[in-house]
Amino acid sequence: MSESNGVLVRVENVEKNFQRGSEKVHVLSGLNLEVPDGTFLALMGPSGSGKSTLLNLIGGLDRPTTGSVEVGGDRIDKLSGRQLAAWRARHIGFIFQFYNLLPVLTAERNVELPLLLTHLSKSERRKHVETALDVVGLSHRTRHYPRQLSGGEQQRVGIARAIVTDPTLLLCDEPTGDLDRKSGDDILELLQALNRDHGKTIVMVTHDPHASARASHTVYLDKGQLSLEPPE
Amino acid sequence: MKFLSLVWSNLKRKKTRTALTLLSVFVAFVLFGLLCAIKEAFTAGVTMAGADRLISRHKVSLIMTLPVTYGPRMEAIDGVDLATHWTWFNGIYQDEPKNFFGSFPVEPISFLEMYPEYTLPEDQLKAWLNTRTGAVVGTTLVERFQWKIGDRIPLKSPIWPREGDEAWEFDIVGIYGTTENRGDPSGFFFRYDYFDEGRVNGKGEVGWYMVRVADPDRADEIAAAIDAEFANSPYETKTEPEGAFAQGFVQQMGNIGAMLVAILSAVFFTILLVAGNTMAQSVRERTEELGVLKAMGFSNGLVLSLVLAESCVIALLGGLAGLGVAWAITAGGSPVPDMLPVFFLPKPYLVIGVGLALGLGLIAGIFPAIQAMRLQVADALRRNA
């Protein structure tokens, strides 16, 4: 993946509308955003402002109604569904608010999931999984099922799963939204470390100022528009 | 293969539900196997029929007899290789009507030559030829009555009383086997000369003839020639291929195949609903998880395959276990050897069973799989939010 002029994510004139019954809902209108490579960007805004929608567009989970989304030089809004799935597998790591681990799999097997889409052998996959769990500080909990882990630990597994393929971009949707302050801080520190020590570009949706304070940059989304200042 | 453990883990998610679904598929396939064995038992005569064998009986009815002199005349007809005769004896052991089995007076040499599927050791054949009261008995009949070589067996026949109204006495001189599941292992065969000499009536008559033709392609032509040979006589014949005769015999009981297909269709339709409902419920319950997999990069096709694989694993596990148990039951022999002497599950039915299991898995899983495939990632993830 190549970045153009150090910009990893470029969103241009993006409009996103949803049809809700007979009503057309405008979520994003003419939105522009550039995320430089290596940035830890916090995306803030009130509920319903379109944060998650924007995150989905950047992660190739949804397509804009109009406009373009370019990540690492790839026009992902032009990719077919199949190409988009393969692109996500290579370049994106998702971290969810509710961790979204598979309850029937142990921590290590949850982390292994994205690697099943690669050509790595079983032993190579195991090595990658060990490394990822080591990075998040969960080497001692590999055989535990999600129900046997605390919320903070489950989110660490979620982060290990997101980074195990060494993706270009980490997308976090309210990663501390379901955690207590202490666990949330630990997770934010971990994200900071991934950004600082491993050079990961992170886009994090949050409405928690405490979380956004950990990011290197913060932008605000309100009524479908971005600004550098919080809305009134 | 690397996805198999994921499939397996998903099946273990609701162990009770998976176990119950497996059990229902298992029972359906045990039933399938046993019903196939029963069908085979009823139609054994058809499948075991030799392509080169004709049956020639009295034109009016099978219960009417033919002269024993017809044998040499049949063998003289062009294309006839061998003729041998059977007569229905209807022997009853120990005066107990339930102790009934197929018993027939035959000519030992031509009989064994006609039926290579019946195997008899050389020394036992010699003993049969040397013992006027000798009888050879099938393996399942021997097991049924715990007989052994050397036993003297008294039989009574309501059709063929013996002079002096005494029981017919036979000495077991041989135990015949059958090869490759062909032939009836529950028969009782004894010498025609002993029978003909001792019976009160019908001397010089036989029940029907089996005729072997040199060229099976000429079977119809030769059958017509045999019937023509005895036309306008008091004992006119009706000759037809052994398979056609056996088929007609079975059809007197009704269309066994159609009945079994109807039962199995109802069973499999029910199982299809059970398995389909299980899969649909399973997919509904993990909409978010499927969304997460897609977010990671699992393609729509892969998600479809995973759901289908789950459905197929359930169907194949239950199906193979069911077929295995059905096979084991039938391999243990007929539970009612006097009614169904030939009782086994032929390999083609096992192959059909595996195909059915796979088909069941695919059909039960296809709609939930398509539903999972069409799932929009953003929508699926939003449901959790």
Coordinates of C-alpha atoms in Angstrom, one line a residue:
Chain A
M1 CA 0.0 0.0 0.0
S2 CA 1.4 3.4 -1.0
E3 CA 0.6 6.6 0.7
S4 CA 0.3 9.8 -1.3
N5 CA 2.3 12.6 0.2
G6 CA 2.3 11.0 3.6
V7 CA -1.5 10.9 3.7
L8 CA -2.8 7.5 4.4
V9 CA -6.6 8.2 4.4
R10 CA -8.2 10.7 2.0
V11 CA -11.9 11.3 2.1
E12 CA -13.2 13.7 -0.5
N13 CA -16.6 15.3 -0.9
V14 CA -18.2 12.3 0.7
E15 CA -22.0 12.3 1.0
K16 CA -23.7 9.4 2.7
N17 CA -27.5 9.1 2.8
F18 CA -29.7 6.4 4.2
Q19 CA -33.2 5.6 3.2
R20 CA -35.4 5.2 6.2
G21 CA -38.8 4.2 5.0
S22 CA -39.9 7.0 2.7
E23 CA -37.5 9.5 4.3
K24 CA -34.0 10.1 3.1
V25 CA -31.6 10.7 5.9
H26 CA -28.4 12.8 5.2
V27 CA -25.7 11.5 7.5
L28 CA -22.6 13.0 5.9
S29 CA -22.6 15.9 3.4
G30 CA -19.6 17.0 1.4
L31 CA -17.2 15.7 4.0
N32 CA -13.4 16.0 3.5
L33 CA -10.7 14.4 5.7
E34 CA -7.1 13.6 5.4
V35 CA -5.3 11.4 7.9
P36 CA -1.5 11.4 7.7
D37 CA 0.3 8.2 8.0
G38 CA 1.3 7.4 11.6
T39 CA -1.4 9.6 13.1
F40 CA -3.6 8.7 16.1
L41 CA -6.7 10.5 15.2
A42 CA -9.7 10.8 17.5
L43 CA -13.0 11.4 15.9
M44 CA -15.5 12.9 18.3
G45 CA -19.1 14.0 18.1
P46 CA -22.5 13.5 19.6
S47 CA -24.5 10.4 19.1
G48 CA -26.0 10.2 15.6
S49 CA -23.4 12.6 14.2
G50 CA -22.1 10.0 11.7
K51 CA -18.9 9.0 13.4
S52 CA -19.4 5.3 13.0
T53 CA -20.7 5.8 9.4
L54 CA -17.4 7.6 8.6
L55 CA -15.4 4.9 10.2
N56 CA -17.3 2.3 8.2
L57 CA -16.5 4.2 5.0
I58 CA -12.8 4.4 5.8
G59 CA -12.8 0.7 6.7
G60 CA -14.5 -0.4 3.5
L61 CA -17.6 -1.7 5.4
D62 CA -19.9 0.7 3.6
R63 CA -19.8 2.8 0.4
P64 CA -20.3 6.6 0.1
T65 CA -23.4 7.8 -1.8
T66 CA -21.1 10.2 -3.6
G67 CA -17.5 11.2 -3.2
S68 CA -14.3 9.2 -2.9
V69 CA -12.5 7.3 -0.2
E70 CA -8.8 6.6 -0.7
V71 CA -6.8 4.6 1.7
G72 CA -3.1 4.2 1.0
G73 CA -3.6 5.2 -2.6
D74 CA -6.5 2.6 -3.2
R75 CA -9.8 4.0 -4.2
I76 CA -11.8 1.6 -2.0
D77 CA -15.2 3.0 -3.0
K78 CA -14.4 1.6 -6.5
L79 CA -13.6 -1.9 -5.3
S80 CA -16.1 -4.8 -5.8
G81 CA -17.4 -6.6 -2.7
R82 CA -15.0 -9.4 -3.1
Q83 CA -12.0 -7.1 -3.6
L84 CA -13.1 -5.0 -0.7
A85 CA -13.2 -8.1 1.6
A86 CA -9.7 -9.0 0.5
W87 CA -8.5 -5.4 1.0
R88 CA -9.9 -5.3 4.5
A89 CA -8.2 -8.6 5.3
R90 CA -4.8 -7.1 4.3
H91 CA -5.0 -3.5 5.5
I92 CA -7.6 -3.0 8.2
G93 CA -7.8 -4.0 11.8
F94 CA -11.1 -3.3 13.6
I95 CA -11.5 -2.8 17.3
F96 CA -15.1 -2.7 18.5
Q97 CA -16.8 -1.2 21.5
F98 CA -18.2 -4.6 22.7
Y99 CA -15.1 -6.5 21.7
N100 CA -17.1 -8.8 19.4
L101 CA -15.1 -11.9 20.2
L102 CA -16.4 -15.3 19.2
P103 CA -17.5 -16.9 22.5
V104 CA -16.9 -20.4 21.3
L105 CA -13.2 -19.7 20.6
T106 CA -10.3 -19.3 23.1
A107 CA -8.4 -16.0 23.1
E108 CA -5.7 -17.4 20.9
R109 CA -8.1 -18.8 18.4
N110 CA -10.0 -15.5 18.3
V111 CA -6.7 -13.8 17.5
E112 CA -5.9 -16.4 14.9
L113 CA -9.2 -15.8 12.9
P114 CA -7.9 -13.1 10.5
L115 CA -4.8 -15.2 9.8
L116 CA -7.0 -18.0 8.5
L117 CA -7.4 -15.8 5.4
T118 CA -3.7 -15.8 4.8
H119 CA -1.4 -18.5 3.4
L120 CA 0.5 -18.9 6.6
S121 CA 1.1 -22.4 8.0
K122 CA -0.3 -23.5 11.3
S123 CA 3.0 -23.0 13.1
E124 CA 3.5 -19.6 11.5
R125 CA 0.0 -18.6 12.5
R126 CA 0.7 -19.7 16.1
K127 CA 3.9 -17.5 16.2
H128 CA 2.0 -14.5 15.0
V129 CA -0.8 -15.1 17.5
E130 CA 1.8 -15.4 20.4
T131 CA 3.4 -12.2 19.3
A132 CA 0.1 -10.3 19.1
L133 CA -1.0 -11.6 22.5
D134 CA 2.4 -10.7 23.9
V135 CA 2.1 -7.1 22.6
V136 CA -1.2 -6.7 24.4
G137 CA 0.1 -8.4 27.6
L138 CA -2.1 -11.4 27.5
S139 CA 0.4 -14.2 26.9
H140 CA -0.8 -15.9 30.1
R141 CA -4.5 -16.0 29.0
T142 CA -4.2 -17.7 25.6
R143 CA -6.4 -20.7 26.4
H144 CA -9.2 -18.7 28.1
Y145 CA -12.6 -18.2 26.6
P146 CA -14.0 -14.7 26.4
R147 CA -16.5 -15.5 29.3
Q148 CA -13.4 -16.2 31.5
L149 CA -11.8 -12.8 30.8
S150 CA -12.6 -9.4 32.2
G151 CA -13.9 -6.6 29.9
G152 CA -10.4 -5.1 29.7
E153 CA -8.8 -8.4 28.8
Q154 CA -11.4 -9.1 26.2
Q155 CA -10.7 -5.8 24.6
R156 CA -7.0 -6.6 24.6
V157 CA -7.8 -9.8 22.8
G158 CA -9.8 -7.7 20.4
I159 CA -6.8 -5.5 19.8
A160 CA -4.5 -8.5 19.4
R161 CA -6.9 -9.8 16.8
A162 CA -6.8 -6.4 15.0
I163 CA -3.0 -6.2 14.9
V164 CA -2.2 -9.8 14.3
T165 CA -2.0 -9.3 10.5
D166 CA 0.0 -6.2 10.9
P167 CA -2.6 -4.0 9.1
T168 CA -1.9 -0.6 7.7
L169 CA -4.7 1.1 9.6
L170 CA -6.5 0.4 12.9
L171 CA -10.1 1.5 13.2
C172 CA -11.5 1.7 16.7
D173 CA -15.2 2.3 17.4
E174 CA -15.6 3.5 21.0
P175 CA -12.9 1.0 22.2
T176 CA -13.3 2.1 25.9
G177 CA -17.0 2.7 25.8
D178 CA -17.8 -0.5 27.6
L179 CA -14.9 -0.4 30.1
D180 CA -14.4 1.2 33.5
R181 CA -11.9 4.1 33.8
K182 CA -8.9 2.0 34.8
S183 CA -9.4 -0.6 32.1
G184 CA -10.2 2.1 29.6
D185 CA -6.9 3.9 30.5
D186 CA -5.0 0.7 30.0
I187 CA -6.5 0.2 26.6
L188 CA -5.8 3.8 25.6
E189 CA -2.2 3.4 26.7
L190 CA -2.0 0.3 24.6
L191 CA -3.3 2.1 21.6
Q192 CA -0.9 4.9 22.2
A193 CA 2.0 2.4 22.4
L194 CA 0.9 0.8 19.1
N195 CA 0.9 4.2 17.5
R196 CA 4.1 5.4 19.1
D197 CA 6.2 2.3 19.1
H198 CA 4.8 0.4 16.2
G199 CA 3.9 3.3 13.9
K200 CA 0.3 2.2 13.5
T201 CA -2.1 4.8 12.1
I202 CA -5.2 4.8 14.3
V203 CA -8.6 6.3 13.7
M204 CA -10.6 6.2 16.9
V205 CA -14.3 7.1 17.3
T206 CA -15.2 8.3 20.8
H207 CA -17.3 10.7 22.6
D208 CA -15.2 10.6 25.7
P209 CA -12.9 13.6 26.0
H210 CA -10.6 11.6 28.3
A211 CA -10.0 9.1 25.5
S212 CA -9.6 11.7 22.8
A213 CA -6.9 13.4 24.9
R214 CA -4.7 10.4 24.3
A215 CA -4.8 10.9 20.5
S216 CA -2.4 13.0 18.6
H217 CA -5.1 14.8 16.7
T218 CA -8.8 15.3 17.3
V219 CA -11.5 16.2 14.8
Y220 CA -15.2 16.8 15.6
L221 CA -18.1 15.7 13.5
D222 CA -21.5 17.3 13.8
K223 CA -24.5 17.4 11.5
G224 CA -22.4 15.6 8.8
Q225 CA -19.6 18.2 8.9
L226 CA -16.1 18.0 10.3
S227 CA -14.4 20.7 12.3
L228 CA -11.3 21.1 14.4
E229 CA -13.3 22.7 17.2
P230 CA -15.9 21.0 19.3
P231 CA -19.5 21.9 18.4
E232 CA -21.2 24.5 20.5
Chain B
M1 CA -9.2 -27.7 6.5
K2 CA -8.1 -24.8 8.6
F3 CA -11.7 -23.6 8.7
L4 CA -13.0 -27.0 9.9
S5 CA -12.1 -26.3 13.6
L6 CA -14.1 -23.0 13.3
V7 CA -17.1 -25.0 11.9
W8 CA -16.7 -27.5 14.7
S9 CA -16.5 -24.9 17.4
N10 CA -19.7 -23.3 16.1
L11 CA -21.5 -26.6 16.2
K12 CA -20.5 -27.0 19.9
R13 CA -22.0 -23.6 20.7
K14 CA -25.4 -25.1 21.6
K15 CA -24.4 -28.6 22.4
T16 CA -27.9 -29.8 23.3
R17 CA -29.5 -28.4 20.1
T18 CA -26.7 -29.9 17.9
A19 CA -27.0 -33.3 19.7
L20 CA -30.8 -33.4 19.2
T21 CA -30.4 -32.5 15.5
L22 CA -27.7 -35.1 15.1
L23 CA -30.0 -37.6 16.8
S24 CA -32.9 -36.9 14.5
V25 CA -30.7 -37.2 11.4
F26 CA -29.1 -40.4 12.9
V27 CA -32.6 -42.0 13.5
A28 CA -33.7 -41.1 10.0
F29 CA -30.6 -42.8 8.5
V30 CA -31.0 -45.9 10.6
L31 CA -34.5 -46.1 9.3
F32 CA -33.3 -45.5 5.8
G33 CA -30.8 -48.3 6.1
L34 CA -33.2 -50.8 7.6
L35 CA -36.0 -50.0 5.1
C36 CA -33.5 -50.4 2.2
A37 CA -32.5 -53.8 3.7
I38 CA -36.2 -54.8 3.9
K39 CA -36.8 -53.7 0.3
E40 CA -33.8 -55.7 -0.7
A41 CA -35.2 -58.7 1.2
F42 CA -38.5 -58.4 -0.7
T43 CA -36.9 -58.0 -4.0
A44 CA -34.0 -60.4 -3.5
G45 CA -35.4 -62.7 -6.0
V46 CA -35.3 -60.0 -8.6
T47 CA -31.7 -58.9 -7.9
M48 CA -30.4 -62.4 -7.5
A49 CA -32.1 -63.6 -10.7
G50 CA -29.6 -64.9 -13.2
A51 CA -29.7 -63.2 -16.6
D52 CA -29.3 -66.6 -18.2
R53 CA -32.1 -68.3 -16.3
L54 CA -35.7 -68.8 -17.4
I55 CA -38.5 -70.1 -15.3
S56 CA -41.0 -72.4 -17.0
R57 CA -44.2 -73.1 -15.1
H58 CA -47.7 -74.4 -15.8
K59 CA -49.5 -71.9 -18.0
V60 CA -52.6 -71.7 -15.7
S61 CA -50.9 -71.3 -12.3
L62 CA -47.7 -71.9 -10.4
I63 CA -49.5 -74.3 -8.1
M64 CA -50.2 -76.7 -11.0
T65 CA -47.6 -79.2 -11.8
L66 CA -45.7 -80.3 -14.9
P67 CA -44.4 -83.7 -15.9
V68 CA -40.9 -84.7 -14.9
T69 CA -40.4 -85.8 -18.5
Y70 CA -40.4 -82.2 -19.7
G71 CA -36.8 -81.7 -18.5
P72 CA -35.0 -83.7 -21.2
R73 CA -37.4 -82.2 -23.8
M74 CA -36.5 -78.7 -22.7
E75 CA -32.8 -79.5 -22.9
A76 CA -33.3 -80.7 -26.4
I77 CA -34.5 -77.3 -27.5
D78 CA -31.9 -75.2 -29.4
G79 CA -30.2 -72.7 -27.1
V80 CA -31.1 -74.5 -23.8
D81 CA -28.1 -75.4 -21.8
L82 CA -29.6 -77.0 -18.8
A83 CA -32.9 -77.7 -17.1
T84 CA -33.7 -78.6 -13.6
H85 CA -36.9 -78.7 -11.6
W86 CA -38.2 -77.5 -8.3
T87 CA -41.3 -78.6 -6.4
W88 CA -42.9 -76.7 -3.5
F89 CA -42.9 -79.1 -0.6
N90 CA -44.2 -76.9 2.2
G91 CA -42.5 -78.8 4.9
I92 CA -43.3 -78.2 8.6
Y93 CA -41.0 -79.2 11.4
Q94 CA -42.2 -80.8 14.6
D95 CA -45.9 -80.3 13.6
E96 CA -45.6 -76.6 14.5
P97 CA -47.0 -74.4 11.7
K98 CA -44.6 -71.6 12.8
N99 CA -41.7 -74.0 12.0
F100 CA -42.2 -73.4 8.4
F101 CA -39.5 -72.8 5.8
G102 CA -38.9 -73.2 2.1
S103 CA -38.3 -76.9 1.4
F104 CA -37.9 -78.4 -2.1
P105 CA -37.2 -81.8 -3.7
V106 CA -34.5 -81.3 -6.4
E107 CA -32.1 -83.2 -8.6
P108 CA -28.8 -82.5 -6.8
I109 CA -26.4 -82.3 -9.7
S110 CA -28.4 -80.2 -12.1
F111 CA -29.6 -78.0 -9.2
L112 CA -26.1 -77.1 -8.0
E113 CA -25.0 -76.7 -11.6
M114 CA -27.9 -74.3 -12.2
Y115 CA -27.1 -72.2 -9.1
P116 CA -23.4 -71.6 -8.8
E117 CA -24.2 -69.1 -6.0
Y118 CA -25.0 -72.1 -3.8
T119 CA -21.8 -73.6 -2.4
L120 CA -21.5 -77.1 -1.0
P121 CA -18.3 -78.9 0.0
E122 CA -17.3 -81.8 -2.3
D123 CA -17.6 -84.4 0.5
Q124 CA -21.0 -83.2 1.5
L125 CA -22.2 -83.4 -2.2
K126 CA -20.9 -87.0 -2.3
A127 CA -22.8 -87.8 0.9
W128 CA -25.9 -86.3 -0.6
L129 CA -25.6 -88.4 -3.7
N130 CA -25.0 -91.5 -1.6
T131 CA -27.8 -90.9 0.8
R132 CA -31.3 -91.3 -0.5
T133 CA -32.9 -89.4 2.5
G134 CA -30.1 -86.8 2.4
A135 CA -30.9 -83.1 2.6
V136 CA -28.7 -80.0 2.4
V137 CA -29.7 -77.1 4.5
G138 CA -28.9 -73.4 4.3
T139 CA -26.7 -71.7 7.0
T140 CA -29.5 -69.5 8.5
L141 CA -31.9 -72.4 8.7
V142 CA -29.2 -74.4 10.5
E143 CA -28.7 -71.6 13.0
R144 CA -32.5 -71.2 13.5
F145 CA -33.0 -74.8 14.6
Q146 CA -29.5 -75.5 15.9
W147 CA -29.2 -78.4 13.4
K148 CA -25.9 -80.1 12.5
I149 CA -24.8 -82.7 10.0
G150 CA -26.0 -86.1 10.9
D151 CA -29.3 -84.9 12.5
R152 CA -32.4 -86.7 11.4
I153 CA -35.2 -84.2 10.6
P154 CA -38.8 -85.2 10.4
L155 CA -41.0 -83.0 8.3
K156 CA -44.7 -83.1 7.4
S157 CA -46.2 -81.6 4.3
P158 CA -49.9 -80.8 4.0
I159 CA -49.5 -80.9 0.2
W160 CA -47.5 -84.0 -0.2
P161 CA -48.5 -86.7 2.3
R162 CA -46.2 -89.7 2.5
E163 CA -47.5 -93.2 2.1
G164 CA -48.8 -94.4 5.4
D165 CA -49.3 -90.8 6.5
E166 CA -45.9 -90.9 8.2
A167 CA -43.6 -87.9 8.6
W168 CA -40.9 -87.5 5.9
E169 CA -37.6 -88.2 7.4
F170 CA -34.4 -86.5 6.2
D171 CA -30.8 -86.9 7.2
I172 CA -28.8 -83.7 7.1
V173 CA -25.7 -84.4 5.0
G174 CA -24.6 -81.0 4.0
I175 CA -24.8 -77.3 4.9
Y176 CA -24.7 -75.0 1.9
G177 CA -23.5 -71.5 1.8
T178 CA -24.2 -68.6 -0.6
T179 CA -21.8 -66.3 -2.3
E180 CA -21.8 -62.5 -2.5
N181 CA -25.2 -62.2 -0.9
R182 CA -26.8 -64.1 -3.7
G183 CA -29.1 -67.1 -3.1
D184 CA -31.4 -67.9 -0.2
P185 CA -29.5 -69.3 2.8
S186 CA -32.6 -70.5 4.5
G187 CA -33.6 -73.3 2.2
F188 CA -34.0 -77.1 2.7
F189 CA -33.2 -79.2 -0.3
F190 CA -33.6 -82.9 -0.6
R191 CA -33.6 -85.6 -3.3
Y192 CA -36.5 -85.8 -5.7
D193 CA -36.2 -89.5 -6.2
Y194 CA -36.8 -90.1 -2.5
F195 CA -39.7 -87.7 -2.6
D196 CA -41.3 -89.1 -5.7
E197 CA -41.1 -92.6 -4.5
G198 CA -42.7 -91.9 -1.2
R199 CA -45.5 -89.5 -2.0
V200 CA -49.1 -90.6 -2.3
N201 CA -50.1 -88.6 -5.3
G202 CA -48.7 -86.6 -8.2
K203 CA -45.9 -89.1 -8.9
G204 CA -43.8 -88.1 -11.9
E205 CA -44.7 -84.5 -11.6
V206 CA -42.7 -81.4 -10.6
G207 CA -43.6 -77.8 -9.6
W208 CA -41.7 -75.8 -12.2
Y209 CA -38.5 -75.8 -14.2
M210 CA -35.5 -73.6 -14.2
V211 CA -33.8 -73.4 -17.6
R212 CA -30.4 -72.0 -18.4
V213 CA -29.8 -70.6 -21.8
A214 CA -26.5 -70.5 -23.5
D215 CA -27.0 -66.9 -24.8
P216 CA -29.0 -64.5 -22.5
D217 CA -29.7 -62.3 -25.6
R218 CA -31.9 -65.1 -27.0
A219 CA -33.8 -65.6 -23.8
D220 CA -37.1 -64.4 -25.1
E221 CA -36.8 -66.4 -28.3
I222 CA -36.0 -69.6 -26.3
A223 CA -38.8 -69.0 -23.8
A224 CA -41.2 -68.8 -26.8
A225 CA -39.7 -72.0 -28.2
I226 CA -40.3 -73.9 -24.9
D227 CA -43.9 -72.7 -24.7
A228 CA -44.4 -73.7 -28.3
E229 CA -43.0 -77.2 -27.6
F230 CA -45.7 -77.9 -25.1
A231 CA -48.5 -76.0 -26.7
N232 CA -51.9 -77.8 -27.0
S233 CA -50.8 -80.4 -24.4
P234 CA -52.5 -80.9 -21.0
Y235 CA -49.5 -79.3 -19.4
E236 CA -49.0 -76.1 -21.4
T237 CA -46.1 -73.9 -20.1
K238 CA -45.5 -70.2 -19.5
T239 CA -41.8 -69.4 -19.7
E240 CA -40.2 -66.1 -18.7
P241 CA -36.9 -64.7 -17.5
E242 CA -36.3 -65.5 -13.8
G243 CA -36.0 -61.7 -13.0
A244 CA -39.4 -60.9 -14.6
F245 CA -41.0 -63.8 -12.7
A246 CA -39.6 -62.7 -9.4
Q247 CA -40.7 -59.1 -10.1
G248 CA -44.2 -60.3 -10.7
F249 CA -44.1 -62.3 -7.6
V250 CA -43.1 -59.3 -5.5
Q251 CA -45.7 -57.1 -7.1
Q252 CA -48.4 -59.4 -5.8
M253 CA -47.6 -57.9 -2.4
G254 CA -47.8 -54.3 -3.7
N255 CA -45.2 -51.9 -4.9
I256 CA -42.8 -52.3 -2.1
G257 CA -40.3 -49.8 -3.6
A258 CA -43.0 -47.0 -3.9
M259 CA -44.2 -47.6 -0.3
L260 CA -40.7 -47.3 1.1
V261 CA -40.0 -44.2 -1.0
A262 CA -43.2 -42.7 0.4
I263 CA -42.2 -43.4 4.0
L264 CA -38.6 -42.2 3.5
S265 CA -39.7 -39.1 1.8
A266 CA -41.9 -38.2 4.8
V267 CA -39.1 -38.9 7.2
F268 CA -36.5 -36.9 5.2
F269 CA -38.9 -34.0 4.7
T270 CA -39.3 -33.8 8.4
I271 CA -35.6 -34.0 9.1
L272 CA -35.0 -31.4 6.5
L273 CA -37.3 -29.0 8.4
V274 CA -35.6 -29.9 11.7
A275 CA -32.1 -29.4 10.4
G276 CA -33.1 -26.3 8.4
N277 CA -34.6 -24.7 11.4
T278 CA -31.5 -25.5 13.5
M279 CA -29.3 -23.8 10.9
A280 CA -31.6 -20.8 10.5
Q281 CA -31.7 -20.3 14.3
S282 CA -28.0 -20.7 14.5
V283 CA -27.4 -18.0 11.9
R284 CA -29.9 -15.6 13.4
E285 CA -28.2 -15.9 16.8
R286 CA -24.8 -14.8 15.5
T287 CA -25.6 -12.0 13.1
E288 CA -23.0 -9.8 14.8
E289 CA -20.3 -12.5 14.7
L290 CA -20.9 -13.0 11.0
G291 CA -20.6 -9.2 10.6
V292 CA -17.3 -9.3 12.5
L293 CA -15.9 -12.1 10.3
K294 CA -16.9 -10.1 7.2
A295 CA -15.3 -7.0 8.7
M296 CA -12.1 -9.0 9.1
G297 CA -12.2 -9.8 5.4
F298 CA -14.1 -13.1 5.2
S299 CA -15.7 -12.9 1.8
N300 CA -19.4 -13.5 1.2
G301 CA -18.6 -16.8 -0.5
L302 CA -16.5 -18.0 2.4
V303 CA -19.3 -17.1 4.9
L304 CA -21.7 -19.0 2.7
S305 CA -19.4 -22.0 2.7
L306 CA -18.9 -22.0 6.4
V307 CA -22.6 -22.1 7.1
L308 CA -23.1 -24.8 4.5
A309 CA -20.2 -26.7 6.0
E310 CA -21.8 -26.6 9.4
S311 CA -25.1 -28.0 8.0
C312 CA -23.2 -30.7 6.0
V313 CA -21.2 -31.8 9.0
I314 CA -24.3 -32.3 11.1
A315 CA -26.0 -34.2 8.3
L316 CA -22.9 -36.3 7.5
L317 CA -22.1 -37.1 11.1
G318 CA -25.7 -38.1 11.8
G319 CA -26.1 -39.8 8.5
L320 CA -22.9 -41.8 8.6
A321 CA -23.6 -42.9 12.1
G322 CA -27.1 -43.9 11.2
L323 CA -25.9 -45.9 8.1
G324 CA -23.2 -47.5 10.2
V325 CA -25.7 -48.7 12.8
A326 CA -28.1 -49.9 10.1
W327 CA -25.3 -51.8 8.4
A328 CA -24.2 -53.3 11.8
I329 CA -27.8 -54.4 12.5
T330 CA -28.2 -56.0 9.0
A331 CA -24.7 -57.6 9.2
G332 CA -26.0 -59.4 12.3
G333 CA -28.4 -61.3 10.1
S334 CA -32.1 -61.2 9.6
P335 CA -34.2 -60.7 12.8
V336 CA -36.9 -62.8 11.1
P337 CA -35.0 -65.3 9.0
D338 CA -38.2 -67.3 8.2
M339 CA -39.9 -64.2 6.7
L340 CA -36.8 -62.4 5.3
P341 CA -34.1 -64.9 4.8
V342 CA -32.0 -62.5 2.7
F343 CA -31.4 -59.4 4.9
F344 CA -28.4 -57.2 4.2
L345 CA -27.7 -53.6 3.2
P346 CA -26.1 -53.5 -0.2
K347 CA -23.2 -51.2 -0.9
P348 CA -25.1 -49.1 -3.5
Y349 CA -27.6 -48.1 -0.8
L350 CA -24.7 -47.0 1.5
V351 CA -23.4 -44.8 -1.3
I352 CA -27.0 -43.4 -1.9
G353 CA -27.2 -42.8 1.9
V354 CA -24.0 -40.8 1.9
G355 CA -25.3 -38.8 -1.0
L356 CA -28.6 -38.2 0.7
A357 CA -26.8 -37.0 3.9
L358 CA -24.8 -34.6 1.8
G359 CA -27.9 -33.4 0.0
L360 CA -29.8 -33.0 3.2
G361 CA -26.9 -30.9 4.6
L362 CA -26.8 -28.7 1.5
I363 CA -30.6 -28.2 1.3
A364 CA -31.0 -27.6 5.0
G365 CA -28.2 -25.1 5.0
I366 CA -28.6 -23.3 1.8
F367 CA -31.2 -20.7 2.9
P368 CA -29.5 -19.7 6.2
A369 CA -26.2 -19.7 4.3
I370 CA -27.6 -17.3 1.6
Q371 CA -29.0 -15.1 4.4
A372 CA -25.6 -15.0 6.1
M373 CA -23.9 -14.3 2.7
R374 CA -26.2 -11.3 2.0
L375 CA -25.7 -9.8 5.4
Q376 CA -24.4 -6.2 5.2
V377 CA -21.5 -5.8 7.5
A378 CA -22.5 -2.3 8.7
D379 CA -26.1 -3.5 9.4
A380 CA -24.9 -6.6 11.3
L381 CA -22.5 -4.6 13.5
R382 CA -25.1 -1.9 14.2
R383 CA -27.4 -4.6 15.7
N384 CA -24.9 -4.9 18.5
A385 CA -24.5 -1.2 19.1

